[in-house]
Coordinates of C-alpha atoms and ligand atoms in Angstrom, one line a residue:
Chain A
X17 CA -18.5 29.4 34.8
X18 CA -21.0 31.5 35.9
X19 CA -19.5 35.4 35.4
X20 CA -21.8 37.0 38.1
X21 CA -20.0 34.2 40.9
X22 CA -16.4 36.3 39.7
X23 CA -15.4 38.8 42.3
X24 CA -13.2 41.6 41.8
X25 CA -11.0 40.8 45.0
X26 CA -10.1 37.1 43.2
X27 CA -6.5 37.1 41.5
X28 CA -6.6 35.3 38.0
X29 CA -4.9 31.7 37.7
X30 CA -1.9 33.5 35.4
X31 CA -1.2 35.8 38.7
X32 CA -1.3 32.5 40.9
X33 CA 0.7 30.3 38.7
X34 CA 3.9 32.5 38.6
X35 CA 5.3 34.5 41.0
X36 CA 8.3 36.8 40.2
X37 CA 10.6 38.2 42.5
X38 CA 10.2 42.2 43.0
X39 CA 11.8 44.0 41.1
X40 CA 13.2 41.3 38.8
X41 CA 12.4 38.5 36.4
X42 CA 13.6 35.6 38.6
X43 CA 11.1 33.2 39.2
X44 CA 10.0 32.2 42.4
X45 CA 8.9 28.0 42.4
X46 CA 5.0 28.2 43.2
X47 CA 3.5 25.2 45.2
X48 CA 0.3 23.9 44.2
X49 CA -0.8 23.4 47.5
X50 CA -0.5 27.2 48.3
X51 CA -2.5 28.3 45.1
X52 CA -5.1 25.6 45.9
X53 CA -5.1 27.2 49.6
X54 CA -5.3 30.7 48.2
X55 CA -8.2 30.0 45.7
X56 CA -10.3 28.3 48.5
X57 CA -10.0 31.4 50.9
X58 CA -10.7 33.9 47.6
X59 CA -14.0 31.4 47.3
X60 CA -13.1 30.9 43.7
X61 CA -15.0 27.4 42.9
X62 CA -13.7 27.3 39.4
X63 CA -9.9 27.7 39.8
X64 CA -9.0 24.6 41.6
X65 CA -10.2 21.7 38.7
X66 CA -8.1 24.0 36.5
X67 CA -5.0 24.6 38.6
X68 CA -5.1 21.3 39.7
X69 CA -4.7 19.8 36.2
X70 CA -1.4 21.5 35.8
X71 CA 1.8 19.2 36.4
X72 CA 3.9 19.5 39.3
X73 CA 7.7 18.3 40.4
X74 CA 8.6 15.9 43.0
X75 CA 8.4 18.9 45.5
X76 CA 4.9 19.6 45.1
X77 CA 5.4 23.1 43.1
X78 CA 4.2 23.3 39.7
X79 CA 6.6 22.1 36.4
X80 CA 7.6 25.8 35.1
X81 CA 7.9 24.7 31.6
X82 CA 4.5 23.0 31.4
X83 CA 3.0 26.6 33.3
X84 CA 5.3 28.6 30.9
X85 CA 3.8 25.9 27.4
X86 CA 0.3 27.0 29.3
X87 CA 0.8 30.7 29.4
X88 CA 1.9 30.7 25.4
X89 CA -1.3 28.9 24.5
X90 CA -3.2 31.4 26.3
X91 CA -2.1 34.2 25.2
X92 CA -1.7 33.4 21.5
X93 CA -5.8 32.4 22.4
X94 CA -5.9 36.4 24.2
X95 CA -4.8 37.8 20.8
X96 CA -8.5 36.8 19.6
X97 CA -9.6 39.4 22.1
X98 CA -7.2 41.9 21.0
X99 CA -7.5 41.4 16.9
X100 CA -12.3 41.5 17.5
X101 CA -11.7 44.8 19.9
X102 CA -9.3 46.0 17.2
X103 CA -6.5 46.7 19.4
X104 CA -3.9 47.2 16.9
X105 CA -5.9 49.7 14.9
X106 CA -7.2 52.1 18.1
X107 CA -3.6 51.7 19.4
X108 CA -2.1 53.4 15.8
X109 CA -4.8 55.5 15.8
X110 CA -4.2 57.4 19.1
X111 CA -0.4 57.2 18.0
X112 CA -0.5 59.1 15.4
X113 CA -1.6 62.5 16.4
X114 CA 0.2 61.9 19.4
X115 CA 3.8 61.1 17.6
X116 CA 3.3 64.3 15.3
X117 CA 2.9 66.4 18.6
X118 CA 6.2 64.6 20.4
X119 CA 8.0 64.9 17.0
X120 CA 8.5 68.4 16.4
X121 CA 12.1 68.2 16.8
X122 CA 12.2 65.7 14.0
X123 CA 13.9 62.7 16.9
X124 CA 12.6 59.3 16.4
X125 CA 10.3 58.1 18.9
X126 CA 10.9 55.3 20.9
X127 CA 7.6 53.1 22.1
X128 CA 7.5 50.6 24.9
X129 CA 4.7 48.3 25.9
X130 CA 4.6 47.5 28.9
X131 CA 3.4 43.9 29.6
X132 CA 3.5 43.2 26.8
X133 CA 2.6 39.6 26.6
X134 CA 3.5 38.0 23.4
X135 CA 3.7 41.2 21.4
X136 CA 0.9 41.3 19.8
X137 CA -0.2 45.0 19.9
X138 CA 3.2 46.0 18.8
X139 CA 4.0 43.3 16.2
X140 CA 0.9 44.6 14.7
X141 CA 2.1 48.2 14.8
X142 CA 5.2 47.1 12.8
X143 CA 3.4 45.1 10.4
X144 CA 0.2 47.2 9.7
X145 CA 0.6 50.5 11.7
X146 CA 2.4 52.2 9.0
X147 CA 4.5 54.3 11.4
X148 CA 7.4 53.7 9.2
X149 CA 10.9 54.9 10.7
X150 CA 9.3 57.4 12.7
X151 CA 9.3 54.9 15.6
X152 CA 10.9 52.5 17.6
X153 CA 9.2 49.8 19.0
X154 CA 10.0 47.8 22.4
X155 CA 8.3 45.3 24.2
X156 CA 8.6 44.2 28.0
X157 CA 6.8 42.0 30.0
X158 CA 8.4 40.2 33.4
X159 CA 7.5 36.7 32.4
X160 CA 10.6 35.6 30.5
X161 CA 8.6 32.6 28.2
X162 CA 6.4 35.3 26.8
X163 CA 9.3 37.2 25.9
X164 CA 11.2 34.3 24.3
X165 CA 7.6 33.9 22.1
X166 CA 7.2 36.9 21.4
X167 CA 11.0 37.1 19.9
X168 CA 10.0 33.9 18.2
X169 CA 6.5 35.5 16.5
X170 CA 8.9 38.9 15.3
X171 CA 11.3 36.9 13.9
X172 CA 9.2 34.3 11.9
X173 CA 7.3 37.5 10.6
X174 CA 10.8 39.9 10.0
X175 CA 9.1 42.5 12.1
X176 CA 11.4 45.3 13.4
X177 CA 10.4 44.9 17.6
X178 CA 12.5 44.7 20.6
X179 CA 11.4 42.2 23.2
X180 CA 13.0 42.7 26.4
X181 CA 12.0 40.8 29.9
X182 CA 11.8 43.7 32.4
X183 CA 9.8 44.3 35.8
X184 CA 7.3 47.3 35.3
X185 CA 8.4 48.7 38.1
X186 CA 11.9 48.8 37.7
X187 CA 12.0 49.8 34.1
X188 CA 15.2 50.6 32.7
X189 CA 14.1 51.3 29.1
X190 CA 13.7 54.9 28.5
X191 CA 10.9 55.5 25.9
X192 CA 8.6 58.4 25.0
X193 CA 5.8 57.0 25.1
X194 CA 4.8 53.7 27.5
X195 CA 1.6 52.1 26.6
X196 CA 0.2 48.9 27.8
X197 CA -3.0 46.8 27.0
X198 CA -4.6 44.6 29.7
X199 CA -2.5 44.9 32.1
X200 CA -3.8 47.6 34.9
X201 CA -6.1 45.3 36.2
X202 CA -2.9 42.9 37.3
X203 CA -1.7 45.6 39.4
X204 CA -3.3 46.7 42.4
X205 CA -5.3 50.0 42.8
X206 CA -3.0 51.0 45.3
X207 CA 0.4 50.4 43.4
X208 CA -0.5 51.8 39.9
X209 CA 0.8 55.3 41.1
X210 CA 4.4 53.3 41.6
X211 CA 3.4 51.8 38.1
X212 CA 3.2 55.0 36.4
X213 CA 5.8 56.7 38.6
X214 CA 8.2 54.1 37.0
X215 CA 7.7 55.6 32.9
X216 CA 8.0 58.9 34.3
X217 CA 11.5 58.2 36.4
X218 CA 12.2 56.2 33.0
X219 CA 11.5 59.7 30.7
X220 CA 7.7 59.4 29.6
X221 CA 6.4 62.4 28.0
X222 CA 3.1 60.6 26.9
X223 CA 1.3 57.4 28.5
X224 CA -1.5 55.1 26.8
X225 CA -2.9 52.6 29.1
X226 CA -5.9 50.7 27.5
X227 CA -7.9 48.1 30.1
X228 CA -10.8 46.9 30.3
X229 CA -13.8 49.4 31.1
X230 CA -15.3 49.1 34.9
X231 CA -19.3 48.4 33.8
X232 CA -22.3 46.7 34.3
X233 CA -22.3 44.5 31.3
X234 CA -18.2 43.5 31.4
X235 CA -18.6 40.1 32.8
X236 CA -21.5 38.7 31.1
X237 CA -20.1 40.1 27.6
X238 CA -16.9 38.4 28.5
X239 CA -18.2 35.6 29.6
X240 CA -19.8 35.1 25.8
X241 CA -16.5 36.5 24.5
X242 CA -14.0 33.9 26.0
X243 CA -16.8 30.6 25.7
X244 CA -17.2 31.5 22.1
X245 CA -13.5 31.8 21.1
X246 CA -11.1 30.4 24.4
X247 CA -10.3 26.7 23.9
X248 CA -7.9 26.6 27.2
X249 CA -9.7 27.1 30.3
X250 CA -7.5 29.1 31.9
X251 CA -7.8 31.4 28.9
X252 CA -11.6 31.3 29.7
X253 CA -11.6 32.0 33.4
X254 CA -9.1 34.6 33.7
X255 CA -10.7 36.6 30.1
X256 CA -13.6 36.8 32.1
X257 CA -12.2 37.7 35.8
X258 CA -10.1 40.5 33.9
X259 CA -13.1 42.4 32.8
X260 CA -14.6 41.8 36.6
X261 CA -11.5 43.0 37.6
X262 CA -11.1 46.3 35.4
X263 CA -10.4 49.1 38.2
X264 CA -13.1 52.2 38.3
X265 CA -12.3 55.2 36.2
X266 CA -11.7 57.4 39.0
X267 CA -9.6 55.6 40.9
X268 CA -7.5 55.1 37.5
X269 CA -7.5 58.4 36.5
X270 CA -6.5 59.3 40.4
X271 CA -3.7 56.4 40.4
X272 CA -2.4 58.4 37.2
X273 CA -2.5 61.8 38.5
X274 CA -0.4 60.8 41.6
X275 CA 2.3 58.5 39.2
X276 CA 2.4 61.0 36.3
X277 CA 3.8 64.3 38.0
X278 CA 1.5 67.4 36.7
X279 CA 1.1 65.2 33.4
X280 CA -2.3 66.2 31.6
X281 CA -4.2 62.8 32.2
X282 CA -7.5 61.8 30.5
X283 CA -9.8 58.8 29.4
X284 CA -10.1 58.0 26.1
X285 CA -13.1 55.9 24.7
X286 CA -16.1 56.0 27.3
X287 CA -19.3 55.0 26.4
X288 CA -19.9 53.7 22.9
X289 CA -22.8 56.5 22.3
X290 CA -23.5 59.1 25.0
X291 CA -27.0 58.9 24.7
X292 CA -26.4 54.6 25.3
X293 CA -25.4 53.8 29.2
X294 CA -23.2 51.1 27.4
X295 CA -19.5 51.7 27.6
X296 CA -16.7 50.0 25.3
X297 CA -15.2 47.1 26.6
X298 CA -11.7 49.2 26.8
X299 CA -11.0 52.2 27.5
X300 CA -7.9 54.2 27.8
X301 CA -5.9 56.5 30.7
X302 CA -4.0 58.6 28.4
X303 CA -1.0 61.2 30.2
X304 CA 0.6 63.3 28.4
X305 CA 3.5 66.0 29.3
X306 CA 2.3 69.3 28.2
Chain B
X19 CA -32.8 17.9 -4.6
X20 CA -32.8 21.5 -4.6
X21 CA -33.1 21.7 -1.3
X22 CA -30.3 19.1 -0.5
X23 CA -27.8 21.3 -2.6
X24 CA -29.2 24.1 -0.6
X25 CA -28.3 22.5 2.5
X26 CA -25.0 20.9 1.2
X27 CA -24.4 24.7 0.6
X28 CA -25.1 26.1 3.9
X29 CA -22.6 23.0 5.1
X30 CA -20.5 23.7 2.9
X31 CA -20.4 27.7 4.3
X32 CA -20.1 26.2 7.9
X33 CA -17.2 24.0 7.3
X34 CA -15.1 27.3 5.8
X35 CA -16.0 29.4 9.0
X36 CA -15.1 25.8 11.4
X37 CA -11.7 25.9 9.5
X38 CA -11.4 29.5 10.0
X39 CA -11.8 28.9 13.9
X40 CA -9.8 26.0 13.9
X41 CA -6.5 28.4 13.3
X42 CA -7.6 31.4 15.0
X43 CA -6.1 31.9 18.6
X44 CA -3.3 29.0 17.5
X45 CA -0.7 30.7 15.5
X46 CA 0.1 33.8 17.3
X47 CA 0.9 35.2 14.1
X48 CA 0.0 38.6 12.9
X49 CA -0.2 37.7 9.4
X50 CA -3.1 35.4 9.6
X51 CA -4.1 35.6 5.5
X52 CA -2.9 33.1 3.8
X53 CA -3.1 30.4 6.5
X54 CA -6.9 30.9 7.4
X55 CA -7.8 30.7 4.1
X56 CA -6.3 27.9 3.3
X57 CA -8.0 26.2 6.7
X58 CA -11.2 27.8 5.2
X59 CA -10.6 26.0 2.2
X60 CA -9.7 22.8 3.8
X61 CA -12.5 23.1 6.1
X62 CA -15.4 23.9 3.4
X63 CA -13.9 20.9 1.1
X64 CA -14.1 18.3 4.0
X65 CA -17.8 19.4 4.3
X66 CA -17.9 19.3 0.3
X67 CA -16.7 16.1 0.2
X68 CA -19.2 15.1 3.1
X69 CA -22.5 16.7 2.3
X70 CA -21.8 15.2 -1.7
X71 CA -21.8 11.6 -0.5
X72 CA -24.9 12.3 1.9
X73 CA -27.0 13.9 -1.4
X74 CA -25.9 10.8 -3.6
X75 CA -26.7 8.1 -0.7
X76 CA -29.9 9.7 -1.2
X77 CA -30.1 9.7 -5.2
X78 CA -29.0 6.2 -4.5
X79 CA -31.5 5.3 -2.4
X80 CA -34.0 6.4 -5.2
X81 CA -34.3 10.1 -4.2
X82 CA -35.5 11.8 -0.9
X83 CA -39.1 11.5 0.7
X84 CA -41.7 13.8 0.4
X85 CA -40.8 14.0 4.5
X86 CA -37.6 14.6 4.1
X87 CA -38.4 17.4 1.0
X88 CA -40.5 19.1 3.7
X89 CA -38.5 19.1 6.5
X90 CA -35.4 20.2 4.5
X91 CA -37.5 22.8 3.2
X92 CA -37.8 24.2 7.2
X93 CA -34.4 23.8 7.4
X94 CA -33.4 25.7 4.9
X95 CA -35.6 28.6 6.1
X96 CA -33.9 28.5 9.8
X97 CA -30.6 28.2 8.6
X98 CA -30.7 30.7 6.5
X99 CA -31.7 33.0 8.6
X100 CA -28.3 32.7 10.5
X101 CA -26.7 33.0 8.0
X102 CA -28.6 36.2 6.8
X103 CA -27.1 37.7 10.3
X104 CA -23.8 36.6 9.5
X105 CA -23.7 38.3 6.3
X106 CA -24.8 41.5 8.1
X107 CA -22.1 41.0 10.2
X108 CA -19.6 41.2 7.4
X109 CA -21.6 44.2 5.7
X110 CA -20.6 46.4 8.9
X111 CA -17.5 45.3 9.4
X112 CA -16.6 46.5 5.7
X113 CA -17.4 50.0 7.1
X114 CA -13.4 51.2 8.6
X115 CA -14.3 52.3 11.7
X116 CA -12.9 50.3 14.8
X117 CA -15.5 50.7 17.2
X118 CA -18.6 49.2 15.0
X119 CA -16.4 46.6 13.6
X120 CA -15.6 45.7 18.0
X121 CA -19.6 46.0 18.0
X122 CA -19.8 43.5 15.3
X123 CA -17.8 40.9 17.3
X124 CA -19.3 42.0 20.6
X125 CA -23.2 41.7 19.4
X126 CA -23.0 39.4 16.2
X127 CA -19.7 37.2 15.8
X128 CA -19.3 36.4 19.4
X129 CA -23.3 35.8 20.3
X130 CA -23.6 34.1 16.8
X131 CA -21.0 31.5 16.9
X132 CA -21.8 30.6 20.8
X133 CA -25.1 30.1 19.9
X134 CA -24.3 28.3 16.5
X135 CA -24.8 24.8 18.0
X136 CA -28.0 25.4 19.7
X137 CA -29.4 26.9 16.1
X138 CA -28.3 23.8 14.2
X139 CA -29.7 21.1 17.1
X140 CA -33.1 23.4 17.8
X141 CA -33.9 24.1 13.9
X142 CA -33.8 20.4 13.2
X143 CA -35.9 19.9 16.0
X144 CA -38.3 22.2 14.7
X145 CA -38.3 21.2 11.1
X146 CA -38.5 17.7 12.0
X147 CA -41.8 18.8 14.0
X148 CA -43.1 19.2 10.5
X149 CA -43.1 16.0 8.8
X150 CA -42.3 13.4 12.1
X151 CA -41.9 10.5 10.1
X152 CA -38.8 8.2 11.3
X153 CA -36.9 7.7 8.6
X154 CA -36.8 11.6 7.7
X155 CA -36.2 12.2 11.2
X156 CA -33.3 9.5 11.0
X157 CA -31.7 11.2 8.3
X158 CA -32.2 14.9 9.4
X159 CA -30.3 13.3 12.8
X160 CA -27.1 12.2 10.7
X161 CA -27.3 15.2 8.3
X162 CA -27.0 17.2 11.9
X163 CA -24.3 14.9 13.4
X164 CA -22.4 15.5 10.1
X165 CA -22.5 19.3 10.2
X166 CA -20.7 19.0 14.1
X167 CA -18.5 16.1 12.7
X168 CA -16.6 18.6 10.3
X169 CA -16.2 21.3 13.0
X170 CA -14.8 18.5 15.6
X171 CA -12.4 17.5 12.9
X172 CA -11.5 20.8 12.0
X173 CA -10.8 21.5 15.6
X174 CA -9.2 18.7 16.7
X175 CA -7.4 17.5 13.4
X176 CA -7.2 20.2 10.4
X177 CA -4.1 22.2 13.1
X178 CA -2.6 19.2 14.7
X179 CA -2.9 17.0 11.5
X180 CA -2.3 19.6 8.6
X181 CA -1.9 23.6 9.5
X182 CA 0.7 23.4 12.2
X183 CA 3.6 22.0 10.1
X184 CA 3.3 24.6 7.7
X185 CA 3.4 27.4 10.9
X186 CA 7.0 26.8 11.9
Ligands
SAM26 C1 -3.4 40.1 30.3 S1 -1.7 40.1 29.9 C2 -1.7 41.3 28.6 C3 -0.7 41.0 27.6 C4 -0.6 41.9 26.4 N1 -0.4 43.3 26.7 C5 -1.8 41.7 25.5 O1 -2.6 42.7 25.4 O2 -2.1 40.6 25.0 C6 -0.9 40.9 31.2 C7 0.6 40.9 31.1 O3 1.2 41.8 32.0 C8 2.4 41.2 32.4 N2 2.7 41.8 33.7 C9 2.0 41.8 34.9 N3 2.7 42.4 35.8 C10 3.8 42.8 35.3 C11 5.0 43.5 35.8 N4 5.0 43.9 37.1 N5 6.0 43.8 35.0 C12 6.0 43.4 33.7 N6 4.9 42.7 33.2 C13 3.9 42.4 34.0 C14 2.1 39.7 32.5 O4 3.2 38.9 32.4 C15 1.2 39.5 31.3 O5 1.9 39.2 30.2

């Protein structure tokens, strides 16, 4: 796969291979005829071999529990990604100072990570974060076999997290502070307003949205990435379509201004070195309620 | 034969790192300790095991060649050399700070082990460039064939066959 052929306009394979209705969790039966269609008008030449080894029923639409089996495997491969960019340890770190702000009235905080996958960000946090009772941690993510892994992972580890299968944008979990990792990108520029606009209804007083960082050297560095530690190809294709993907600063920054109602909003974690035009490969939209 | 322990060593090294990878990304588990090393283990033992039979095939077969000597000699040099970067790589990402310990994935883990197979295959290649004789050549091929032979089995066995029974 060769990353400069990846377009930002291209949905990844997970966004192709399930299709939930708005506003719920209910899954909608994808044909593989229609994705095959979809990825030959997006001029993706990589997708179809990889789609196309997926099983499907009698009807022509793809087997849900061998897409859900496929998803599982991929993102227990994603946590790789997470554990080398240190995910769990940035996420605590911005937590901290931000929990002693929210805290002054002595109230537990309650977390939620939004799309959360499998968990892993805040299964770390309750196994290393060392943020104690102080917290409350919740995950929710709209693909319901994610969930039930993610349950599965907490349990087998006795870690104190809530998994619940939720739409982002009809989130009925109110929280202080809604982060999410990797998961911007999935959304449309145009829709992350609603995305935000969801915590705040919900009772956000602080956001933390990490993504991948918008720059020259996301693609190849991804490609190298996901061919040195993805065994699944889907794993492979859509790690390196997600940093093609990763939506410009402003536009984020913009999309949380107009979600976050007169929240302070800010990026955290631009370039590496300001004197080095390289930028980390995530970066963070960070709101907070003054 | 102190070059062929040498060797055996660096093998030995590789085959704990291929059992390493062989559980990363597969258990979903935060708690990875006890479960990579004991693939680590596994995987550097199989190598063990492995590069010991190669070294006494040789003492068997009345020692190596002065070839072979000389070529292992080169090897030595090249591998070692990756695995001079490697141990950099660990030295940083000792210091606690999260963004150099991302750089050392993004610039030295990540690079390293993608290029990993290309350094074994090209720095046989070029060792064998200085002493061409077949039958060194011959052996330097298996000794190579048995380096990727442990990471295929790691990959493809140590989980399946061993690790992911004891990962309920
Ligand atoms: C690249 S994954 C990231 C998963 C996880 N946060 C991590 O860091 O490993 C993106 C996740 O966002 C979830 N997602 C995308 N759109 C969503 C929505 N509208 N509501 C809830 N979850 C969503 C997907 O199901 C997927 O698990």
């Amino acid at each position: 796969m060769n990353p400069w052929r990846f377009r930002y306009a291209w949905l990844e394979l997970s966004d192709h291979l399930i299709h939930i209705a708005p506003g719920s969790t209910e899954r909608i039966p994808v044909s593989r005829d229609a994705v095959l269609a979809a990825l030959e008008a997006e001029g993706n030449p990589y997708g179809a071999a990889i789609v196309g080894s997926v099983p499907v029923e009698d009807d022509g639409c793809f087997v849900p529990e061998a897409v859900d089996a496929l998803l599982v495997r991929c993102h227990r491969e994603l946590q790789r990604l997470a554990l080398e960019l240190q995910q769990g340890p940035r996420t605590r770190d911005r937590l901290i100072p931000l929990i002693a702000r929210l805290r002054r009235d002595g109230r537990r905080i309650r977390i939620v990570d939004v799309g959360c996958g499998i968990g892993y960000v805040l299964r770390w946090l309750a196994a290393r974060g060392g943020l104690g009772d102080a917290v409350e941690l919740v995950g929710c993510d709209f693909n319901a076999a994610l969930i039930a892994e993610a349950r599965r992972l907490a349990q087998a580890e006795r870690l104190d997290v809530t998994f619940l299968a939720q739409d982002a944008f009809t989130l009925d979990v109110p929280a202080d502070i809604y982060l999410s990792s990797g998961v911007l990108h999935h959304i449309p520029l145009d829709a992350l307003p609603a995305f935000f606009a969801a915590q705040e209804r919900a009772g956000a007083r602080a956001w933390l949205h990490a993504d991948f960082q918008a720059s020259p050297l996301a693609a190849p560095g991804s490609w190298v990435f996901h061919r040195a530690r993805m065994r699944e190809p889907l794993a492979v294709h859509d790690g390196i379509l997600s940093a093609v993907r990763a939506h410009p600063t402003d536009g984020l920054l913009a999309a949380a201004r107009a979600g976050a109602n007169g929240a302070r909003v800010e990026q955290l974690g631009g370039p590496v070195f300001s004197w080095l035009p390289m930028a980390r490969a995530m970066h963070t939209i960070a709101m907070e309620r003054e | 034969m102190n070059v062929g322990f040498a060797l055996v060593g660096l093998m030995v090294l590789d085959g704990a790192f291929a059992g390493f990878r062989a559980v990363m990304g597969r258990t979903g588990r935060v708690r990875l300790g006890p479960i990579a090393v004991r693939s680590a283990l596994l995987g550097a033992g199989f190598a063990a095991i492995l590069g010991g039979c190669f070294l006494q095939a040789m003492a068997m077969a009345g020692g190596p060649s002065a070839a072979l000597v000389t070529i292992g000699e080169q090897l030595v040099g090249v591998y070692s050399v990756y695995a001079a970067l490697i141990a950099v790589g660990f030295a940083l990402r000792a210091i606690p700070n999260v963004d150099v310990r991302t750089l050392t994935s993004v610039l030295i883990f990540g690079p390293l082990t993608l290029l990993r197979p290309f350094v074994i295959v090209g720095g046989a290649a070029w060792a064998a460039l200085a002493a061409p004789e077949p039958a060194a050549v011959g052996v330097t091929a298996l000794g190579v064939i048995c380096v990727f032979f442990v990471e295929q089995c790691c990959e493809h066995w140590l989980w399946r066959g061993v690790l992911h029974a004891q990962v309920p």
